[in-house]
PDB file of C-alpha atoms in Angstrom:
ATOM      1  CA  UNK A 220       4.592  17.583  18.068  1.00  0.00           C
ATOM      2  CA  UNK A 221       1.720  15.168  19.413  1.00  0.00           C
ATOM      3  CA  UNK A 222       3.181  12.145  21.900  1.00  0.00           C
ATOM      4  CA  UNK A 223       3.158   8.460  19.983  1.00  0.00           C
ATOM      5  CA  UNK A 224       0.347   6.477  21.435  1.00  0.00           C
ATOM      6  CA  UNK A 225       1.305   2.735  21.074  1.00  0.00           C
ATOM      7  CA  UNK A 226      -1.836   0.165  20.764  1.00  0.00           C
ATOM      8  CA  UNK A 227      -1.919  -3.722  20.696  1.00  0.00           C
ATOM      9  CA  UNK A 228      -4.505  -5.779  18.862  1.00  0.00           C
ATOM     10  CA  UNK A 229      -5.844  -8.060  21.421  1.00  0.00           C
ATOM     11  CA  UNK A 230      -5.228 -11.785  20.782  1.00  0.00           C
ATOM     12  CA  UNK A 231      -2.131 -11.989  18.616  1.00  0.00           C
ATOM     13  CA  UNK A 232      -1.091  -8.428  19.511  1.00  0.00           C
ATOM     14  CA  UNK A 233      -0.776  -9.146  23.278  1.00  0.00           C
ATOM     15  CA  UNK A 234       1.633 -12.381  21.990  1.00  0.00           C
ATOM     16  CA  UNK A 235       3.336 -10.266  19.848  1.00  0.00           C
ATOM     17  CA  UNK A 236       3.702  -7.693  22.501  1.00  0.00           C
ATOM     18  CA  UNK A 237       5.249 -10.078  25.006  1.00  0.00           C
ATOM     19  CA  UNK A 238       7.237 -12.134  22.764  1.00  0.00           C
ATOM     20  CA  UNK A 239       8.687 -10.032  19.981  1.00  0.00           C
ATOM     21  CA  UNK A 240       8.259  -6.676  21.805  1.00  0.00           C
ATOM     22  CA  UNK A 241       6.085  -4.483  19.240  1.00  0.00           C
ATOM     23  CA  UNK A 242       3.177  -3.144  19.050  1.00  0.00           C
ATOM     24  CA  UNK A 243       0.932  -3.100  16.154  1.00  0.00           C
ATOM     25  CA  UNK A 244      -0.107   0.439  15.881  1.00  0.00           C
ATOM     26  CA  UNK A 245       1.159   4.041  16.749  1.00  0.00           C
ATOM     27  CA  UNK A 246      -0.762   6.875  16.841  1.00  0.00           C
ATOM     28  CA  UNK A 247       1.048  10.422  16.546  1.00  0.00           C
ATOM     29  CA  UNK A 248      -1.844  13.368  16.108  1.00  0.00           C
ATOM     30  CA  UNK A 249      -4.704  12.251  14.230  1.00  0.00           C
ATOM     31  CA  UNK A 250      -2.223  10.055  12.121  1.00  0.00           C
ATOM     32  CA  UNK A 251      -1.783   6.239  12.154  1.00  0.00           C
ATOM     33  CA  UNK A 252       0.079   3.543  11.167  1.00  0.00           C
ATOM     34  CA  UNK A 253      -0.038  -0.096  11.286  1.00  0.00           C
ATOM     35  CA  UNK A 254       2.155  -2.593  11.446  1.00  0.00           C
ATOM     36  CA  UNK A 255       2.302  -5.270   9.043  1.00  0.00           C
ATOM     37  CA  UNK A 256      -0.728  -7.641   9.707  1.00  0.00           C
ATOM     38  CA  UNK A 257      -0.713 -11.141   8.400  1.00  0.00           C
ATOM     39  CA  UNK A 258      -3.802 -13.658   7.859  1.00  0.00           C
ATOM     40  CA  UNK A 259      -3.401 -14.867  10.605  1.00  0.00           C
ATOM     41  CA  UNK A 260      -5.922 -15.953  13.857  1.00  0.00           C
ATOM     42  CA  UNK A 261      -5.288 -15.406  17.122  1.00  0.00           C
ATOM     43  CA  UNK A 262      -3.607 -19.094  17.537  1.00  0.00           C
ATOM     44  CA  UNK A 263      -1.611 -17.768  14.223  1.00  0.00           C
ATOM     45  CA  UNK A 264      -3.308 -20.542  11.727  1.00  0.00           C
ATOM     46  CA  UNK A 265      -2.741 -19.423   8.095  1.00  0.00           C
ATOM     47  CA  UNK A 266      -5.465 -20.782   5.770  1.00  0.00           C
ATOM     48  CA  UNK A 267      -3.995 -22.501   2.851  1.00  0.00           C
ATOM     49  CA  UNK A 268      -6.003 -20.701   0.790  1.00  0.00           C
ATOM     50  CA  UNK A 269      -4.467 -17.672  -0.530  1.00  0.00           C
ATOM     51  CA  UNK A 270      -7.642 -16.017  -1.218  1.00  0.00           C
ATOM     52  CA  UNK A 271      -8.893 -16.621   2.447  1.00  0.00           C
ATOM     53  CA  UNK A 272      -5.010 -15.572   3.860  1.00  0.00           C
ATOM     54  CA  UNK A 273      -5.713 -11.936   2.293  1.00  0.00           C
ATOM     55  CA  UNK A 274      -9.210 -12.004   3.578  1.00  0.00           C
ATOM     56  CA  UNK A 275      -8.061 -12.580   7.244  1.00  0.00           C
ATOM     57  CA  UNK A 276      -5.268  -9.565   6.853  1.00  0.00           C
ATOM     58  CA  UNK A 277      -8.056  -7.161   6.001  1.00  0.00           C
ATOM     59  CA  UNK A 278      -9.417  -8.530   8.976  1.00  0.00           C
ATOM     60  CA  UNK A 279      -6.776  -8.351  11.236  1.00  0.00           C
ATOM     61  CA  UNK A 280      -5.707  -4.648  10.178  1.00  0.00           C
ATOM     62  CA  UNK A 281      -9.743  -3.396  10.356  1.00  0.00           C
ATOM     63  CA  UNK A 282      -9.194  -4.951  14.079  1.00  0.00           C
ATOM     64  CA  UNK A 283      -5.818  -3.130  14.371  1.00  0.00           C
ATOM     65  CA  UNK A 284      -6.668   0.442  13.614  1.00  0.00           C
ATOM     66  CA  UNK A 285     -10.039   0.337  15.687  1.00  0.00           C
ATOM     67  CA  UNK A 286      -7.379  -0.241  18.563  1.00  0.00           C
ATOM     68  CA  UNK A 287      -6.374   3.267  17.803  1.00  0.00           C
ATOM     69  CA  UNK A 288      -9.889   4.637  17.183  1.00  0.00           C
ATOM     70  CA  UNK A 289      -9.382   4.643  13.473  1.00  0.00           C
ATOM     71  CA  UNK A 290     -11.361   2.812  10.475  1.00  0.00           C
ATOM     72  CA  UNK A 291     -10.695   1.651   7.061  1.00  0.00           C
ATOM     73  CA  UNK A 292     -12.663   4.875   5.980  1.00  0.00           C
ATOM     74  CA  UNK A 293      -9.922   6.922   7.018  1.00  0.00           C
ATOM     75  CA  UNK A 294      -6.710   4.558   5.447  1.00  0.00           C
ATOM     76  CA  UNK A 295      -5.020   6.580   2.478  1.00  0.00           C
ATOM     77  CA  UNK A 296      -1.807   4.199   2.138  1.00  0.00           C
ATOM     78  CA  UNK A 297      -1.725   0.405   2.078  1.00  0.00           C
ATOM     79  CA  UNK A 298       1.968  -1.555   1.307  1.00  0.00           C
ATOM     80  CA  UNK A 299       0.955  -5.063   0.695  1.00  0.00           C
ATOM     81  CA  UNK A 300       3.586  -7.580   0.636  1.00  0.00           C
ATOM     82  CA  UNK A 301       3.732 -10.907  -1.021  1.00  0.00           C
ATOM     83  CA  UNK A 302       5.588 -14.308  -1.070  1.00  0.00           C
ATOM     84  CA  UNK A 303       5.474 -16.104  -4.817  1.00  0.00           C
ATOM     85  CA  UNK A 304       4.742 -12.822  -6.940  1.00  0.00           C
ATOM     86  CA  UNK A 305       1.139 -11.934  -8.214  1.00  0.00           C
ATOM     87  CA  UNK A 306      -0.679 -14.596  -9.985  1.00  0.00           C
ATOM     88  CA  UNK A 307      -4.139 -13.322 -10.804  1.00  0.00           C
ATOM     89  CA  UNK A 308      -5.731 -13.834  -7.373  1.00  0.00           C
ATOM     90  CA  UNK A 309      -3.482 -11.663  -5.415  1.00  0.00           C
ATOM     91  CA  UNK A 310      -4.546  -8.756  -6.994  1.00  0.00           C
ATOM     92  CA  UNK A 311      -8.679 -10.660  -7.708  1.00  0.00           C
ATOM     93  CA  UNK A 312      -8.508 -10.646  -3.775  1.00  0.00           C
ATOM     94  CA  UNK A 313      -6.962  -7.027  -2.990  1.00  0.00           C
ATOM     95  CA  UNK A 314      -9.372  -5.158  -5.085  1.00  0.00           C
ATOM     96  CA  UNK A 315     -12.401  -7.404  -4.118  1.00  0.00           C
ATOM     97  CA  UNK A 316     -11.272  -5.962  -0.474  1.00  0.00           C
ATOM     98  CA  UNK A 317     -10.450  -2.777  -1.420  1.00  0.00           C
ATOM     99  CA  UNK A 318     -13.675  -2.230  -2.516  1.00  0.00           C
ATOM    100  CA  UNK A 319     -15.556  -3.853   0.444  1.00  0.00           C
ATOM    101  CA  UNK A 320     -14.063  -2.496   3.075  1.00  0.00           C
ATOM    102  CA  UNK A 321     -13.350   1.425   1.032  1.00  0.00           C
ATOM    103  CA  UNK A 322     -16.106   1.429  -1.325  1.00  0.00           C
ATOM    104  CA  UNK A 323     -15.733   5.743  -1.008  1.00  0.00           C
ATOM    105  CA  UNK A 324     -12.262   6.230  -2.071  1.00  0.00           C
ATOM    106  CA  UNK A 325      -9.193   4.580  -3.417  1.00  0.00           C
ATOM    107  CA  UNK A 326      -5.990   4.684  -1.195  1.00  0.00           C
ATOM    108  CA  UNK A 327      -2.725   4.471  -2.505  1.00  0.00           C
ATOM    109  CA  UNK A 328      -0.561   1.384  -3.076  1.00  0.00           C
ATOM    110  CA  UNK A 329       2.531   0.077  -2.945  1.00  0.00           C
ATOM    111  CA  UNK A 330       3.123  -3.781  -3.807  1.00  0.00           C
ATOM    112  CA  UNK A 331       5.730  -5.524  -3.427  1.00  0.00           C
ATOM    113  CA  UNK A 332       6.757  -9.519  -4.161  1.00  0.00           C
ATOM    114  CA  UNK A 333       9.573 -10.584  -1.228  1.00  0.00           C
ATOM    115  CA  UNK A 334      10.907 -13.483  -0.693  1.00  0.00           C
ATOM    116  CA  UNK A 335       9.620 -14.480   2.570  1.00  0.00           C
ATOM    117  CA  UNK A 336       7.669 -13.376   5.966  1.00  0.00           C
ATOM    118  CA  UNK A 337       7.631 -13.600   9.474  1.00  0.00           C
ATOM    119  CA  UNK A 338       6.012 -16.876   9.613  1.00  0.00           C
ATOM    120  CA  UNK A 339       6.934 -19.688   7.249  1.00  0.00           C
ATOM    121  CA  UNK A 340       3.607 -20.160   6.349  1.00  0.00           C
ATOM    122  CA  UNK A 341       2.679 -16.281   5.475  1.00  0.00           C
ATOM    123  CA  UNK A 342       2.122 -15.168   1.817  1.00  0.00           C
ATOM    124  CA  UNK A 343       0.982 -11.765   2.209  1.00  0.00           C
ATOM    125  CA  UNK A 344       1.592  -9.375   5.144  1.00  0.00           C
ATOM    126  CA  UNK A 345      -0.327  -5.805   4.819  1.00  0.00           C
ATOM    127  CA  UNK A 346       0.297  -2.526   6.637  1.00  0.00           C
ATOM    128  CA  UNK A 347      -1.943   0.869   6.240  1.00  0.00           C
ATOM    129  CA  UNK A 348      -1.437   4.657   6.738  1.00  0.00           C
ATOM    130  CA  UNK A 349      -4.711   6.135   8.010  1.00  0.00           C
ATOM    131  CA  UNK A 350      -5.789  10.083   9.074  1.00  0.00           C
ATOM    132  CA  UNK A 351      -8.449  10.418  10.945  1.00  0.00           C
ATOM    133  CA  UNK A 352     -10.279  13.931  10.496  1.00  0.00           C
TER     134      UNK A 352
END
């Protein structure tokens, strides 16, 4: 079995790092996985808008798995998690990124509505299973 390599997003990964003591991706083999990445910046401003919030996750994990050499081509599982259930643009916003950022292929996904996040402010908190070949 391959040695976990553990990686931290610079910016809010190093705070994260320090303060909560995690790290934001793991690398076992030519497996990865995330941990949950918000919409956050690195000062850890949520934009109000919803839309925007999802936007900056996709971000944020794209940034997360290049720390462990890995890309959104190579993602097969996403969980998405959200605060205040699905209206329309939750699922508007997903897809629109899904399709940006995998235009190839189609992961697999789990969704699920919860009541709240690590932050107050947080609606939607993503994490992503990627193999690189």
């Amino acid at each position: 079995m391959s040695t976990p390599e553990f990686f931290v997003t610079p910016g809010y990964g190093d705070y994260m790092r320090e303060h909560l003591h995690y790290s934001q991706a793991v690398k076992v083999g030519n497996r990865v996985e995330t941990s949950g990445q918000g919409g956050w910046d690195d000062e850890f401003q949520i934009p109000t808008d919803l839309a925007e919030e999802i936007a900056q996750a996709f971000h944020n994990l794209e940034r997360t798995l290049a720390t462990a050499g890995a890309r959104w081509e190579h993602v097969i599982h996403v969980n998405s998690y959200h605060v205040g259930g699905f209206p329309p643009e939750v699922n508007e916003a997903m897809v629109k990124h899904y399709r940006q950022y995998m235009p190839h292929h189609a992961p697999i996904w789990t969704q699920v509505g919860v009541e709240s996040l690590g932050l107050p402010t947080m609606r939607v908190e993503i994490r992503v299973t990627a193999i690189i070949p």
